Amino acid sequence: MKYIFIDFDGVLNTEKHQAFLRSNGMKTCDSYGPIFDPEAVESLRSIVSQVTDCRIVIISSWKFEGEDRMFQLWKDRSLPGILEGITPTLIPQTLDDLYAGKGREIKSWLLLHPSDDFVILDDVPDFLPEQAAHYIEINPRIGLTMTDVEKATNILDATNI
């Protein structure tokens, strides 16, 4: 199995799209929160269409709303790919645990769902050194782009379908 660990704010929820919505007097949120940038969502759709056996895992703070709500959000917003779940929330036990929090949560997920084929899409490098080759830093202003899609599919050793 291949995994896309994805953050929402700065990846799918972009500064650019929120500014566009506000400047055009459009609704910026729905019952789940900020409305995602359709261009960023299409970029995610491009990754999942090119990668076989790929699943989405949410690492965003939005996961604190609960896994059931995240599955409903995925369905209601017609988001691409198959949502596998959310990473566990780990309480820091030591001072070192305060750093690379998302990285520790991804490591914990991968202990239960072993795979070397994963990519991390986030705008903040909150990860472990051994995850660096899997991390793509997303520009929060513009979100997930086709350039990021190419990097992600290369990391996942994608095969065209």
Protein backbone atom coordinates (compact mmCIF):
# COMPACT_ATOMS: atom_id res chain seq x y z
CA MET A 1 0.00 0.00 0.00
CA LYS A 2 1.13 3.56 -0.74
CA TYR A 3 0.12 6.46 1.48
CA ILE A 4 -0.31 10.18 0.99
CA PHE A 5 -0.06 11.88 4.39
CA ILE A 6 -1.77 15.22 3.86
CA ASP A 7 -2.21 18.42 5.79
CA PHE A 8 -5.14 20.65 4.84
CA ASP A 9 -4.23 24.25 5.73
CA GLY A 10 -1.62 25.45 3.25
CA VAL A 11 -2.03 22.35 1.05
CA LEU A 12 -5.71 22.16 0.07
CA ASN A 13 -6.89 25.28 1.91
CA THR A 14 -4.80 28.02 0.29
CA GLU A 15 -4.28 31.70 1.00
CA LYS A 16 -4.81 32.44 -2.70
CA HIS A 17 -8.21 30.78 -2.88
CA GLN A 18 -9.45 32.27 0.38
CA ALA A 19 -8.44 35.76 -0.86
CA PHE A 20 -10.25 35.09 -4.16
CA LEU A 21 -13.43 34.02 -2.35
CA ARG A 22 -13.36 37.05 -0.01
CA SER A 23 -12.65 39.55 -2.80
CA ASN A 24 -15.58 38.19 -4.82
CA GLY A 25 -17.99 38.26 -1.87
CA MET A 26 -18.26 34.47 -1.88
CA LYS A 27 -18.63 32.09 1.03
CA THR A 28 -15.19 31.12 2.43
CA CYS A 29 -16.35 28.30 4.74
CA ASP A 30 -18.89 25.53 4.93
CA SER A 31 -19.94 23.40 7.91
CA TYR A 32 -16.48 21.75 7.96
CA GLY A 33 -14.36 24.89 7.78
CA PRO A 34 -12.50 26.78 5.03
CA ILE A 35 -13.41 25.77 1.49
CA PHE A 36 -10.58 24.01 -0.30
CA ASP A 37 -8.90 25.44 -3.38
CA PRO A 38 -10.26 23.54 -6.41
CA GLU A 39 -6.86 23.73 -8.15
CA ALA A 40 -5.16 22.09 -5.17
CA VAL A 41 -7.88 19.42 -5.02
CA GLU A 42 -7.34 18.71 -8.74
CA SER A 43 -3.62 18.34 -8.06
CA LEU A 44 -4.41 15.75 -5.39
CA ARG A 45 -6.77 14.05 -7.85
CA SER A 46 -3.89 13.88 -10.33
CA ILE A 47 -1.66 12.09 -7.81
CA VAL A 48 -4.26 9.49 -6.88
CA SER A 49 -5.13 8.87 -10.53
CA GLN A 50 -1.47 8.15 -11.35
CA VAL A 51 -0.58 6.02 -8.33
CA THR A 52 -1.92 2.50 -7.87
CA ASP A 53 -2.79 1.19 -4.39
CA CYS A 54 -2.68 4.69 -2.94
CA ARG A 55 -4.58 5.78 0.19
CA ILE A 56 -4.97 9.15 1.91
CA VAL A 57 -4.13 9.66 5.60
CA ILE A 58 -4.97 12.99 7.25
CA ILE A 59 -2.25 14.60 9.37
CA SER A 60 -4.01 17.97 9.59
CA SER A 61 -5.18 19.45 12.88
CA TRP A 62 -8.64 19.09 11.33
CA LYS A 63 -8.38 15.45 12.47
CA PHE A 64 -9.23 16.62 15.99
CA GLU A 65 -12.83 16.83 14.74
CA GLY A 66 -12.72 13.03 14.72
CA GLU A 67 -12.23 10.31 12.16
CA ASP A 68 -15.94 9.92 11.38
CA ARG A 69 -16.22 13.63 10.61
CA MET A 70 -13.17 13.46 8.34
CA PHE A 71 -14.71 10.54 6.41
CA GLN A 72 -17.92 12.56 6.06
CA LEU A 73 -15.98 15.66 4.91
CA TRP A 74 -14.19 13.53 2.30
CA LYS A 75 -17.52 12.24 1.00
CA ASP A 76 -19.46 15.52 1.17
CA ARG A 77 -16.75 17.50 -0.60
CA SER A 78 -16.22 14.73 -3.19
CA LEU A 79 -12.50 14.68 -2.49
CA PRO A 80 -10.34 12.38 -4.61
CA GLY A 81 -8.90 9.05 -3.66
CA ILE A 82 -9.65 6.69 -0.83
CA LEU A 83 -9.41 8.07 2.68
CA GLU A 84 -7.73 5.45 4.85
CA GLY A 85 -7.92 7.39 8.12
CA ILE A 86 -6.16 9.87 10.36
CA THR A 87 -2.85 9.63 12.18
CA PRO A 88 -3.00 9.04 15.93
CA THR A 89 -2.65 12.02 18.22
CA LEU A 90 0.39 11.50 20.44
CA ILE A 91 0.84 13.38 23.68
CA PRO A 92 4.45 14.57 24.11
CA GLN A 93 6.19 12.61 26.88
CA THR A 94 9.56 14.38 26.73
CA LEU A 95 10.93 17.71 25.55
CA ASP A 96 12.23 15.99 22.39
CA ASP A 97 8.67 14.83 21.67
CA LEU A 98 7.61 18.46 21.14
CA TYR A 99 9.57 18.47 17.89
CA ALA A 100 8.54 16.55 14.80
CA GLY A 101 5.09 15.90 16.24
CA LYS A 102 3.50 15.01 12.91
CA GLY A 103 6.55 12.94 12.06
CA ARG A 104 6.12 10.91 15.24
CA GLU A 105 2.43 10.43 14.43
CA ILE A 106 3.27 9.24 10.91
CA LYS A 107 5.88 6.86 12.33
CA SER A 108 3.25 5.49 14.71
CA TRP A 109 0.78 5.04 11.80
CA LEU A 110 3.41 3.22 9.75
CA LEU A 111 4.17 0.82 12.61
CA LEU A 112 0.56 -0.38 12.34
CA HIS A 113 0.40 -0.09 8.52
CA PRO A 114 3.93 -0.92 7.30
CA SER A 115 4.98 0.72 4.04
CA ASP A 116 8.07 2.38 2.62
CA ASP A 117 5.98 3.97 -0.12
CA PHE A 118 4.61 7.22 1.23
CA VAL A 119 4.71 10.93 0.64
CA ILE A 120 4.09 13.75 3.11
CA LEU A 121 2.37 16.90 1.79
CA ASP A 122 2.57 19.77 4.27
CA ASP A 123 3.57 23.42 4.41
CA VAL A 124 5.50 23.01 7.69
CA PRO A 125 8.49 20.64 8.03
CA ASP A 126 7.37 19.01 11.30
CA PHE A 127 8.90 15.60 10.55
CA LEU A 128 11.63 13.17 11.53
CA PRO A 129 15.01 13.22 9.73
CA GLU A 130 14.39 9.73 8.28
CA GLN A 131 11.19 11.07 6.63
CA ALA A 132 12.94 13.89 4.76
CA ALA A 133 13.07 12.03 1.44
CA HIS A 134 9.29 11.56 1.60
CA TYR A 135 8.44 15.18 2.43
CA ILE A 136 7.30 17.82 -0.06
CA GLU A 137 7.07 21.33 1.38
CA ILE A 138 4.00 23.00 -0.06
CA ASN A 139 3.80 26.77 -0.54
CA PRO A 140 0.79 27.76 1.64
CA ARG A 141 -0.07 30.70 -0.59
CA ILE A 142 -0.74 28.54 -3.65
CA GLY A 143 -1.14 25.05 -2.18
CA LEU A 144 -0.58 21.75 -3.93
CA THR A 145 0.54 22.31 -7.55
CA MET A 146 1.29 20.19 -10.59
CA THR A 147 5.02 20.58 -9.80
CA ASP A 148 4.29 19.00 -6.41
CA VAL A 149 2.29 16.28 -8.18
CA GLU A 150 5.36 15.34 -10.22
CA LYS A 151 7.53 15.21 -7.10
CA ALA A 152 4.93 13.12 -5.24
CA THR A 153 4.48 10.61 -8.04
CA ASN A 154 8.28 10.26 -8.31
CA ILE A 155 8.53 9.62 -4.56
CA LEU A 156 5.75 7.06 -4.72
CA ASP A 157 7.35 5.40 -7.76
CA ALA A 158 4.06 5.96 -9.56
CA THR A 159 2.82 3.94 -12.46
CA ASN A 160 0.47 5.41 -15.02
CA ILE A 161 -2.84 3.65 -15.26
